[in-house]
Short mmCIF file of C-alpha atoms in Angstrom, two decimals:
data_model
loop_
_atom_site.label_atom_id
_atom_site.label_comp_id
_atom_site.label_asym_id
_atom_site.label_seq_id
_atom_site.Cartn_x
_atom_site.Cartn_y
_atom_site.Cartn_z
CA UNK A 1 20.26 -74.99 7.85
CA UNK A 2 19.73 -71.26 7.80
CA UNK A 3 20.30 -69.28 10.94
CA UNK A 4 17.02 -68.84 12.75
CA UNK A 5 15.92 -65.92 14.86
CA UNK A 6 16.63 -66.41 18.54
CA UNK A 7 13.74 -67.37 20.70
CA UNK A 8 11.96 -64.72 22.74
CA UNK A 9 14.01 -63.71 25.73
CA UNK A 10 17.06 -65.59 24.46
CA UNK A 11 18.65 -62.37 23.22
CA UNK A 12 19.03 -61.35 26.87
CA UNK A 13 20.67 -64.55 28.00
CA UNK A 14 24.10 -64.02 29.49
CA UNK A 15 26.43 -65.60 32.01
CA UNK A 16 27.62 -62.14 33.10
CA UNK A 17 25.99 -59.40 35.12
CA UNK A 18 22.27 -58.77 34.66
CA UNK A 19 22.18 -55.33 36.29
CA UNK A 20 21.87 -53.64 32.86
CA UNK A 21 18.93 -55.81 31.80
CA UNK A 22 16.44 -52.87 31.87
CA UNK A 23 18.71 -50.92 29.50
CA UNK A 24 18.96 -53.98 27.27
CA UNK A 25 15.16 -54.22 27.14
CA UNK A 26 14.83 -50.52 26.41
CA UNK A 27 17.33 -50.56 23.53
CA UNK A 28 16.29 -54.03 22.33
CA UNK A 29 19.94 -55.05 22.19
CA UNK A 30 21.22 -58.36 23.63
CA UNK A 31 22.38 -57.99 27.22
CA UNK A 32 25.88 -59.33 26.59
CA UNK A 33 26.40 -56.63 23.95
CA UNK A 34 25.18 -53.98 26.39
CA UNK A 35 27.60 -55.33 29.03
CA UNK A 36 30.44 -55.25 26.49
CA UNK A 37 29.82 -51.62 25.54
CA UNK A 38 29.37 -50.59 29.19
CA UNK A 39 32.71 -52.16 30.11
CA UNK A 40 34.49 -50.50 27.21
CA UNK A 41 33.04 -47.08 28.06
CA UNK A 42 34.02 -47.52 31.70
CA UNK A 43 37.46 -48.63 30.51
CA UNK A 44 37.71 -45.40 28.52
CA UNK A 45 37.06 -43.34 31.64
CA UNK A 46 39.43 -45.52 33.65
CA UNK A 47 42.09 -45.04 30.97
CA UNK A 48 42.04 -41.24 31.33
CA UNK A 49 42.24 -41.64 35.11
CA UNK A 50 45.05 -44.16 34.74
CA UNK A 51 47.10 -41.80 32.55
CA UNK A 52 46.58 -38.70 34.70
CA UNK A 53 46.48 -39.97 38.30
CA UNK A 54 48.64 -43.07 37.94
CA UNK A 55 51.23 -41.43 35.73
CA UNK A 56 54.54 -43.33 35.81
CA UNK A 57 56.19 -40.21 37.19
CA UNK A 58 53.90 -40.39 40.24
CA UNK A 59 53.27 -44.12 40.65
CA UNK A 60 55.45 -47.21 40.73
CA UNK A 61 55.30 -49.78 37.94
CA UNK A 62 54.04 -52.41 40.40
CA UNK A 63 51.01 -50.30 41.31
CA UNK A 64 50.22 -49.59 37.65
CA UNK A 65 50.50 -53.30 36.84
CA UNK A 66 48.29 -54.24 39.79
CA UNK A 67 45.53 -51.68 39.12
CA UNK A 68 45.43 -52.52 35.40
CA UNK A 69 45.09 -56.23 36.25
CA UNK A 70 42.41 -55.81 38.94
CA UNK A 71 40.25 -53.67 36.65
CA UNK A 72 40.69 -56.15 33.81
CA UNK A 73 39.64 -59.12 35.95
CA UNK A 74 36.58 -57.22 37.14
CA UNK A 75 35.54 -56.40 33.55
CA UNK A 76 35.87 -60.04 32.48
CA UNK A 77 33.76 -61.29 35.40
CA UNK A 78 31.15 -58.55 34.81
CA UNK A 79 30.81 -59.48 31.12
CA UNK A 80 31.12 -63.27 31.25
CA UNK A 81 30.50 -64.42 34.82
CA UNK A 82 31.60 -67.96 35.52
CA UNK A 83 32.76 -68.43 31.91
CA UNK A 84 35.69 -66.14 32.76
CA UNK A 85 37.24 -69.10 34.58
CA UNK A 86 38.35 -70.37 31.16
CA UNK A 87 40.48 -67.26 30.74
CA UNK A 88 42.07 -67.59 34.17
CA UNK A 89 42.75 -71.33 33.78
CA UNK A 90 44.53 -70.77 30.46
CA UNK A 91 46.62 -67.90 31.84
CA UNK A 92 47.70 -69.90 34.89
CA UNK A 93 48.51 -73.04 32.88
CA UNK A 94 50.66 -71.11 30.44
CA UNK A 95 52.45 -69.23 33.21
CA UNK A 96 53.35 -72.63 34.63
CA UNK A 97 54.87 -73.51 31.26
CA UNK A 98 56.64 -70.15 31.18
CA UNK A 99 58.48 -70.76 34.47
CA UNK A 100 59.15 -74.50 34.13
CA UNK A 101 59.77 -75.25 30.44
CA UNK A 102 63.17 -74.97 28.81
CA UNK A 103 63.67 -71.94 26.57
CA UNK A 104 64.25 -74.25 23.62
CA UNK A 105 60.70 -75.65 23.93
CA UNK A 106 58.76 -72.94 25.73
CA UNK A 107 57.18 -71.63 22.53
CA UNK A 108 56.10 -75.08 21.32
CA UNK A 109 54.51 -76.17 24.61
CA UNK A 110 52.77 -72.83 25.07
CA UNK A 111 51.46 -72.76 21.51
CA UNK A 112 49.95 -76.24 21.62
CA UNK A 113 48.43 -75.78 25.09
CA UNK A 114 46.94 -72.35 24.30
CA UNK A 115 45.62 -73.26 20.84
CA UNK A 116 44.41 -76.65 22.11
CA UNK A 117 42.47 -75.10 24.99
CA UNK A 118 41.02 -72.42 22.70
CA UNK A 119 39.93 -75.07 20.18
CA UNK A 120 38.23 -77.16 22.90
CA UNK A 121 36.31 -74.05 24.00
CA UNK A 122 35.36 -73.30 20.39
CA UNK A 123 34.02 -76.83 19.96
CA UNK A 124 32.03 -76.59 23.18
CA UNK A 125 30.37 -73.37 21.97
CA UNK A 126 28.73 -75.21 19.08
CA UNK A 127 26.69 -77.18 21.63
CA UNK A 128 26.13 -74.27 24.01
CA UNK A 129 25.42 -71.27 21.76
CA UNK A 130 22.95 -71.10 18.88
CA UNK A 131 24.25 -70.49 15.36
CA UNK A 132 21.98 -67.50 14.95
CA UNK A 133 23.17 -65.57 18.01
CA UNK A 134 25.92 -63.48 16.47
CA UNK A 135 26.98 -61.59 19.58
CA UNK A 136 29.84 -61.35 22.01
CA UNK A 137 30.82 -64.39 24.10
CA UNK A 138 33.68 -65.59 26.28
CA UNK A 139 35.70 -66.91 23.32
CA UNK A 140 36.50 -63.34 22.22
CA UNK A 141 38.75 -62.51 25.20
CA UNK A 142 40.09 -66.07 25.09
CA UNK A 143 41.19 -65.54 21.49
CA UNK A 144 42.98 -62.30 22.39
CA UNK A 145 44.69 -63.89 25.39
CA UNK A 146 45.78 -66.82 23.22
CA UNK A 147 47.43 -64.38 20.83
CA UNK A 148 49.26 -62.64 23.67
CA UNK A 149 50.33 -65.85 25.42
CA UNK A 150 51.82 -67.34 22.26
CA UNK A 151 53.40 -64.05 21.15
CA UNK A 152 55.17 -63.68 24.49
CA UNK A 153 56.33 -67.32 24.47
CA UNK A 154 57.91 -66.94 21.03
CA UNK A 155 59.53 -63.64 22.02
CA UNK A 156 60.97 -65.21 25.20
CA UNK A 157 62.29 -68.06 23.06
CA UNK A 158 63.85 -65.52 20.67
CA UNK A 159 65.48 -63.63 23.52
CA UNK A 160 66.77 -66.57 25.56
CA UNK A 161 66.90 -69.55 23.22
CA UNK A 162 68.22 -68.22 19.91
CA UNK A 163 71.32 -66.41 18.70
CA UNK A 164 70.91 -62.75 17.78
CA UNK A 165 72.30 -63.33 14.28
CA UNK A 166 69.53 -65.87 13.60
CA UNK A 167 66.79 -63.32 14.27
CA UNK A 168 65.23 -60.82 11.91
CA UNK A 169 65.46 -57.14 12.82
CA UNK A 170 61.90 -57.12 14.16
CA UNK A 171 62.48 -60.29 16.17
CA UNK A 172 65.62 -58.79 17.74
CA UNK A 173 63.73 -55.63 18.69
CA UNK A 174 60.90 -57.55 20.34
CA UNK A 175 62.93 -60.39 21.89
CA UNK A 176 62.36 -60.73 25.65
CA UNK A 177 65.61 -61.50 27.49
CA UNK A 178 64.18 -61.92 31.00
CA UNK A 179 61.13 -64.01 31.83
CA UNK A 180 58.30 -61.82 33.17
CA UNK A 181 57.28 -61.86 36.80
CA UNK A 182 53.84 -63.21 37.72
CA UNK A 183 52.46 -59.68 38.13
CA UNK A 184 53.88 -58.55 34.77
CA UNK A 185 52.45 -61.68 33.12
CA UNK A 186 48.97 -61.11 34.55
CA UNK A 187 49.05 -57.41 33.72
CA UNK A 188 50.09 -58.01 30.12
CA UNK A 189 47.36 -60.60 29.55
CA UNK A 190 44.48 -59.29 31.68
CA UNK A 191 44.87 -55.49 31.77
CA UNK A 192 41.60 -53.56 31.51
CA UNK A 193 42.55 -51.86 28.23
CA UNK A 194 42.71 -54.99 26.09
CA UNK A 195 41.18 -57.92 27.99
CA UNK A 196 37.69 -57.51 26.47
CA UNK A 197 38.36 -56.52 22.85
CA UNK A 198 42.14 -56.52 22.36
CA UNK A 199 44.10 -55.83 20.35
CA UNK A 200 47.16 -58.02 20.79
CA UNK A 201 50.34 -56.07 21.50
CA UNK A 202 53.98 -56.85 22.21
CA UNK A 203 55.20 -57.45 25.75
CA UNK A 204 58.16 -55.07 25.50
CA UNK A 205 55.94 -52.26 24.25
CA UNK A 206 53.47 -52.88 27.08
CA UNK A 207 56.14 -52.91 29.80
CA UNK A 208 57.68 -49.75 28.36
CA UNK A 209 54.25 -48.10 28.58
CA UNK A 210 53.74 -49.17 32.19
CA UNK A 211 57.23 -47.93 33.12
CA UNK A 212 56.79 -44.62 31.28
CA UNK A 213 59.36 -45.28 28.51
CA UNK A 214 56.95 -46.00 25.68
CA UNK A 215 56.61 -42.53 24.15
CA UNK A 216 60.25 -41.54 24.67
CA UNK A 217 61.41 -44.70 22.90
CA UNK A 218 59.44 -43.63 19.81
CA UNK A 219 60.79 -40.07 19.91
CA UNK A 220 64.50 -40.74 20.36
CA UNK A 221 65.18 -41.15 16.64
CA UNK A 222 63.89 -37.65 15.77
CA UNK A 223 66.11 -34.55 15.71
CA UNK A 224 63.96 -32.35 17.94
CA UNK A 225 66.42 -29.44 18.07
CA UNK A 226 66.09 -29.18 14.30
CA UNK A 227 62.32 -28.96 14.80
CA UNK A 228 62.66 -26.16 17.37
CA UNK A 229 62.36 -28.26 20.55
CA UNK A 230 65.01 -28.11 23.32
CA UNK A 231 63.85 -31.38 24.88
CA UNK A 232 61.64 -34.33 24.05
CA UNK A 233 58.01 -33.19 23.68
CA UNK A 234 55.12 -34.79 25.57
CA UNK A 235 52.53 -35.60 22.88
CA UNK A 236 48.94 -35.71 24.08
CA UNK A 237 46.61 -38.49 22.86
CA UNK A 238 43.46 -36.38 23.32
CA UNK A 239 43.07 -35.41 19.67
CA UNK A 240 43.55 -39.01 18.50
CA UNK A 241 41.07 -40.24 21.11
CA UNK A 242 38.42 -37.71 20.06
CA UNK A 243 38.84 -38.62 16.39
CA UNK A 244 38.50 -42.33 17.15
CA UNK A 245 35.48 -41.75 19.36
CA UNK A 246 33.82 -39.89 16.48
CA UNK A 247 34.44 -42.91 14.24
CA UNK A 248 33.08 -45.13 17.01
CA UNK A 249 29.91 -43.05 17.30
CA UNK A 250 29.28 -43.14 13.54
CA UNK A 251 29.90 -46.90 13.53
CA UNK A 252 27.43 -47.35 16.38
CA UNK A 253 24.76 -45.36 14.55
CA UNK A 254 25.34 -47.42 11.40
CA UNK A 255 25.11 -50.61 13.44
CA UNK A 256 21.81 -49.57 15.00
CA UNK A 257 20.33 -48.62 11.61
CA UNK A 258 22.04 -50.23 8.61
CA UNK A 259 23.00 -53.49 10.32
CA UNK A 260 19.54 -53.94 11.78
CA UNK A 261 17.93 -53.20 8.40
CA UNK A 262 20.12 -55.64 6.44
CA UNK A 263 20.93 -58.55 8.76
CA UNK A 264 23.04 -61.43 7.46
CA UNK A 265 20.00 -63.72 7.65
CA UNK A 266 18.67 -61.89 4.56
CA UNK A 267 21.06 -63.96 2.46
CA UNK A 268 19.12 -67.11 3.36
CA UNK A 269 15.67 -65.68 2.55
CA UNK A 270 13.60 -67.43 -0.13
CA UNK A 271 13.38 -64.19 -2.13
CA UNK A 272 17.17 -63.87 -2.31
CA UNK A 273 17.87 -67.54 -3.04
CA UNK A 274 15.04 -68.34 -5.47
CA UNK A 275 13.53 -65.15 -6.91
CA UNK A 276 16.12 -62.38 -7.30
CA UNK A 277 18.18 -62.24 -10.51
CA UNK A 278 21.97 -62.62 -10.40
CA UNK A 279 22.87 -58.90 -10.49
CA UNK A 280 20.32 -58.15 -7.76
CA UNK A 281 21.80 -60.91 -5.62
CA UNK A 282 25.30 -59.57 -6.20
CA UNK A 283 24.31 -56.03 -5.23
CA UNK A 284 22.30 -57.21 -2.21
CA UNK A 285 25.20 -59.38 -1.05
CA UNK A 286 27.47 -56.31 -1.16
CA UNK A 287 24.98 -54.21 0.82
CA UNK A 288 24.45 -56.88 3.49
CA UNK A 289 28.19 -57.43 3.93
CA UNK A 290 28.81 -53.69 4.13
CA UNK A 291 26.15 -53.57 6.84
CA UNK A 292 28.05 -56.23 8.80
CA UNK A 293 31.20 -54.09 9.09
CA UNK A 294 30.13 -51.35 11.58
CA UNK A 295 30.16 -53.87 14.43
CA UNK A 296 33.87 -54.49 13.87
CA UNK A 297 34.64 -50.83 13.21
CA UNK A 298 32.95 -49.93 16.48
CA UNK A 299 34.63 -52.54 18.69
CA UNK A 300 38.15 -52.18 17.28
CA UNK A 301 38.18 -48.38 17.10
CA UNK A 302 36.81 -48.04 20.63
CA UNK A 303 39.46 -50.48 21.91
CA UNK A 304 42.14 -48.41 20.16
CA UNK A 305 40.78 -45.22 21.75
CA UNK A 306 40.87 -46.83 25.22
CA UNK A 307 44.57 -47.63 24.83
CA UNK A 308 45.35 -44.14 23.55
CA UNK A 309 43.43 -42.53 26.42
CA UNK A 310 45.70 -44.43 28.82
CA UNK A 311 48.77 -43.13 26.94
CA UNK A 312 49.52 -46.38 25.07
CA UNK A 313 49.73 -46.68 21.28
CA UNK A 314 52.06 -43.83 20.30
CA UNK A 315 53.89 -44.82 17.11
CA UNK A 316 56.11 -41.80 16.40
CA UNK A 317 56.04 -38.88 14.01
CA UNK A 318 54.88 -38.96 10.38
CA UNK A 319 56.58 -37.23 7.44
CA UNK A 320 54.56 -34.06 8.12
CA UNK A 321 55.70 -33.87 11.73
CA UNK A 322 52.38 -34.96 13.21
CA UNK A 323 52.24 -37.23 16.24
CA UNK A 324 50.77 -40.64 15.39
CA UNK A 325 48.79 -42.88 17.73
CA UNK A 326 48.25 -45.93 15.54
CA UNK A 327 50.69 -48.47 17.00
CA UNK A 328 47.79 -50.65 18.15
CA UNK A 329 45.24 -49.78 15.45
CA UNK A 330 43.46 -52.85 14.13
CA UNK A 331 42.15 -51.36 10.91
CA UNK A 332 42.38 -48.46 8.48
CA UNK A 333 38.81 -47.81 7.39
CA UNK A 334 39.63 -45.46 4.52
CA UNK A 335 42.09 -47.89 2.94
CA UNK A 336 39.65 -50.78 3.43
CA UNK A 337 36.78 -49.00 1.71
CA UNK A 338 38.99 -47.74 -1.15
CA UNK A 339 41.08 -50.91 -1.58
CA UNK A 340 41.75 -51.82 -5.20
CA UNK A 341 43.15 -55.28 -4.45
CA UNK A 342 42.59 -58.10 -1.99
CA UNK A 343 46.16 -57.58 -0.81
CA UNK A 344 45.52 -53.95 0.21
CA UNK A 345 42.26 -54.96 1.87
CA UNK A 346 43.93 -57.66 3.99
CA UNK A 347 46.78 -55.35 4.98
CA UNK A 348 44.33 -52.96 6.61
CA UNK A 349 41.83 -55.37 8.18
CA UNK A 350 42.51 -56.93 11.61
CA UNK A 351 46.09 -55.67 11.45
CA UNK A 352 47.23 -56.92 14.85
CA UNK A 353 45.99 -60.45 14.15
CA UNK A 354 47.97 -60.45 10.91
CA UNK A 355 51.03 -59.39 12.91
CA UNK A 356 50.44 -62.26 15.33
CA UNK A 357 50.11 -64.76 12.49
CA UNK A 358 53.37 -63.49 11.06
CA UNK A 359 55.12 -63.77 14.43
CA UNK A 360 54.02 -67.28 15.42
CA UNK A 361 53.50 -69.00 12.08
CA UNK A 362 54.57 -67.38 8.82
CA UNK A 363 58.14 -66.62 9.87
CA UNK A 364 58.57 -69.91 11.69
CA UNK A 365 57.26 -72.75 9.54
CA UNK A 366 59.64 -74.33 7.00
CA UNK A 367 56.96 -75.51 4.53
CA UNK A 368 53.89 -73.96 2.88
CA UNK A 369 53.87 -70.83 5.06
CA UNK A 370 50.91 -69.18 3.30
CA UNK A 371 48.67 -72.25 3.48
CA UNK A 372 49.57 -73.03 7.10
CA UNK A 373 49.01 -69.40 8.07
CA UNK A 374 45.51 -69.47 6.57
CA UNK A 375 44.83 -72.76 8.41
CA UNK A 376 46.00 -71.31 11.73
CA UNK A 377 43.88 -68.21 11.18
CA UNK A 378 40.79 -70.35 10.56
CA UNK A 379 41.50 -72.57 13.59
CA UNK A 380 42.04 -69.52 15.82
CA UNK A 381 38.71 -68.02 14.74
CA UNK A 382 36.85 -71.22 15.62
CA UNK A 383 35.42 -74.45 14.28
CA UNK A 384 32.31 -73.18 12.53
CA UNK A 385 32.33 -74.49 8.93
CA UNK A 386 31.74 -71.00 7.55
CA UNK A 387 35.20 -69.92 8.66
CA UNK A 388 36.81 -72.65 6.56
CA UNK A 389 34.68 -71.84 3.52
CA UNK A 390 35.95 -68.26 3.80
CA UNK A 391 39.62 -69.08 4.20
CA UNK A 392 39.71 -71.80 1.54
CA UNK A 393 37.92 -69.53 -0.91
CA UNK A 394 40.37 -66.80 0.10
CA UNK A 395 43.36 -68.94 -0.89
CA UNK A 396 41.81 -69.68 -4.30
CA UNK A 397 40.92 -66.05 -4.99
CA UNK A 398 44.34 -64.85 -3.81
CA UNK A 399 46.04 -67.05 -6.41
CA UNK A 400 43.64 -65.84 -9.12
CA UNK A 401 44.24 -62.20 -8.14
CA UNK A 402 47.98 -62.67 -8.56
CA UNK A 403 47.41 -64.07 -12.05
CA UNK A 404 45.18 -61.17 -13.11
CA UNK A 405 47.50 -58.55 -11.69
CA UNK A 406 50.63 -59.98 -13.31
CA UNK A 407 48.94 -60.30 -16.73
CA UNK A 408 46.80 -57.16 -16.93
CA UNK A 409 48.08 -54.36 -14.74
CA UNK A 410 50.88 -53.17 -17.03
CA UNK A 411 48.45 -52.44 -19.88
CA UNK A 412 46.59 -49.79 -17.89
CA UNK A 413 49.50 -47.59 -16.81
CA UNK A 414 50.15 -45.88 -20.11
CA UNK A 415 47.78 -42.99 -19.33
CA UNK A 416 45.93 -41.47 -16.40
CA UNK A 417 42.58 -42.22 -18.01
CA UNK A 418 43.36 -45.93 -18.38
CA UNK A 419 44.73 -46.07 -14.84
CA UNK A 420 41.53 -44.45 -13.53
CA UNK A 421 39.47 -47.07 -15.38
CA UNK A 422 41.67 -49.84 -13.99
CA UNK A 423 41.47 -48.50 -10.43
CA UNK A 424 37.68 -48.15 -10.62
CA UNK A 425 37.24 -51.65 -12.01
CA UNK A 426 39.60 -53.23 -9.48
CA UNK A 427 37.93 -51.34 -6.61
CA UNK A 428 34.52 -52.70 -7.58
CA UNK A 429 35.93 -56.18 -8.13
CA UNK A 430 37.73 -56.13 -4.77
CA UNK A 431 34.70 -55.01 -2.78
CA UNK A 432 32.39 -57.57 -4.42
CA UNK A 433 35.02 -60.28 -4.06
CA UNK A 434 35.46 -59.62 -0.35
CA UNK A 435 31.68 -59.74 0.11
CA UNK A 436 31.56 -63.12 -1.64
CA UNK A 437 34.48 -64.52 0.35
CA UNK A 438 33.44 -63.20 3.77
CA UNK A 439 29.73 -64.13 3.66
CA UNK A 440 30.27 -67.67 5.07
CA UNK A 441 32.36 -66.15 7.86
CA UNK A 442 29.29 -64.44 9.30
CA UNK A 443 26.74 -67.06 8.21
CA UNK A 444 28.69 -69.78 10.07
CA UNK A 445 26.70 -72.86 9.04
CA UNK A 446 27.12 -75.15 6.02
CA UNK A 447 23.62 -75.13 4.52
CA UNK A 448 23.10 -71.34 4.24
CA UNK A 449 26.63 -71.03 2.82
CA UNK A 450 26.00 -73.68 0.14
CA UNK A 451 22.60 -72.14 -0.57
CA UNK A 452 24.19 -68.71 -1.03
CA UNK A 453 26.98 -69.92 -3.29
CA UNK A 454 24.58 -72.07 -5.33
CA UNK A 455 22.34 -69.04 -5.86
CA UNK A 456 25.44 -67.16 -7.08
CA UNK A 457 26.31 -70.13 -9.37
CA UNK A 458 29.68 -70.48 -7.56
CA UNK A 459 30.78 -67.82 -10.04
CA UNK A 460 33.88 -66.62 -8.20
CA UNK A 461 35.12 -70.15 -7.56
CA UNK A 462 34.71 -71.02 -11.24
CA UNK A 463 36.26 -67.78 -12.53
CA UNK A 464 39.22 -68.13 -10.14
CA UNK A 465 39.90 -71.71 -11.22
CA UNK A 466 39.71 -70.77 -14.91
CA UNK A 467 42.12 -67.88 -14.42
CA UNK A 468 44.61 -69.99 -12.47
CA UNK A 469 44.53 -72.79 -15.05
CA UNK A 470 44.59 -70.61 -18.17
CA UNK A 471 46.99 -67.77 -17.39
CA UNK A 472 50.61 -67.87 -16.17
CA UNK A 473 51.95 -65.73 -13.36
CA UNK A 474 54.41 -63.34 -14.96
CA UNK A 475 57.33 -62.17 -12.81
CA UNK A 476 57.24 -58.42 -12.23
CA UNK A 477 60.39 -56.40 -12.62
CA UNK A 478 61.02 -53.74 -10.00
CA UNK A 479 58.29 -55.16 -7.81
CA UNK A 480 57.80 -53.09 -4.65
CA UNK A 481 58.88 -54.48 -1.30
CA UNK A 482 56.17 -56.80 -0.06
CA UNK A 483 54.73 -56.15 3.41
CA UNK A 484 53.73 -58.84 5.82
CA UNK A 485 50.27 -59.74 4.63
CA UNK A 486 49.26 -63.38 4.60
CA UNK A 487 49.64 -63.66 0.83
CA UNK A 488 52.84 -61.74 0.18
CA UNK A 489 55.35 -62.09 3.01
CA UNK A 490 58.97 -62.68 2.01
CA UNK A 491 60.26 -65.97 3.40
CA UNK A 492 62.44 -65.56 6.46
CA UNK A 493 64.71 -67.86 8.40
CA UNK A 494 62.79 -70.56 10.23
CA UNK A 495 63.18 -71.49 13.84
#
């Protein structure tokens, strides 16, 4: 059935702190969302303080670990109250596996315990939370912690349970050769910078940041004397933080206006389903799905800014000599909005989750890596049927996109005018396709999803099937090196 509006007063229901309830009433925003934003803004201030007053040159690593952990635990309790116990139980269980399991099985046990516990919590949410309440909840931090727990387990297994020659270059770089202490483990999983909104990051990068080696590690490969420096520079994150806060502010304004004007429930309205013509439905679907994005842009960009403000996230120097702070960035908005293929879109959306899927699934499984990676991604997101509609449709459309690209692309590269036409057409097709695929992801339930697709005549499903069945996939000569997106990763050695 279609998502219904929450009952009066229900929008303010939360298991966390209620001290900001008056502000929630004033802004007419659910209290748990207000708590989330308040914690992230406080985390931003704490991050500046952490970088300046708890600088690794002034403070021991143990103190930095401890303060980061204490603040993170406080934020979780403030936002989620007694539900935060789920987070702590999972962390403690998996640390028990970390210290007791053999290195040959540590990744397997940890993966099944973490994903199993997360799935149980997802299932329980169906009976606790209403379909229509699309807001923050305790499963968000649990999902991030699950990513970190499993990433660390696989990296410990790589460092202690596998031969170096069996690892890829990236696996060798990130392999953990000494099991973390309890304090390091808690700090990595529960630190105030990432515990609420992520993103997932690698244990070695995090420890290097805490110990003050993070930036220098990224700068060592550059010839600074050639650039006029006599020693390693100390890049400041302030410019990157300001830029990301500007993006965050714009995203917040769009959320408070555009998202409120075009809620996802519009796609289940009688007018949309029964009265609007096909082109109007297609355009309206695009507008509604565009309006759903600012929420993600806001949360992910603010989380990135928090890490940068603390001095974490430096990724090196670009070809123009500019310092880059995008190591932990979860999205590239410009590339998303200008994407001319589903592949480019996926590469720049939820980047750190794609890296996690690559680390724990795609590179490891011996059979059907693409399909199993999509399945894991759906299971990690939750058990709402809409997620599975999205990912199954995504597999079908991905195959169709490969067919179209291999059969048509070469005919449009003979002139700049034809290429411009091709790029414009593929941009429009990509944006509309993503809207069609992602709609069930935010609608969640079965009936509104079927109602939406029926009103659209299942056009993309039918077109994709016809393309796959009627056209061959032609091999491309001189194909560019494929990055690690879910649909194009080169097959690596399995564990």
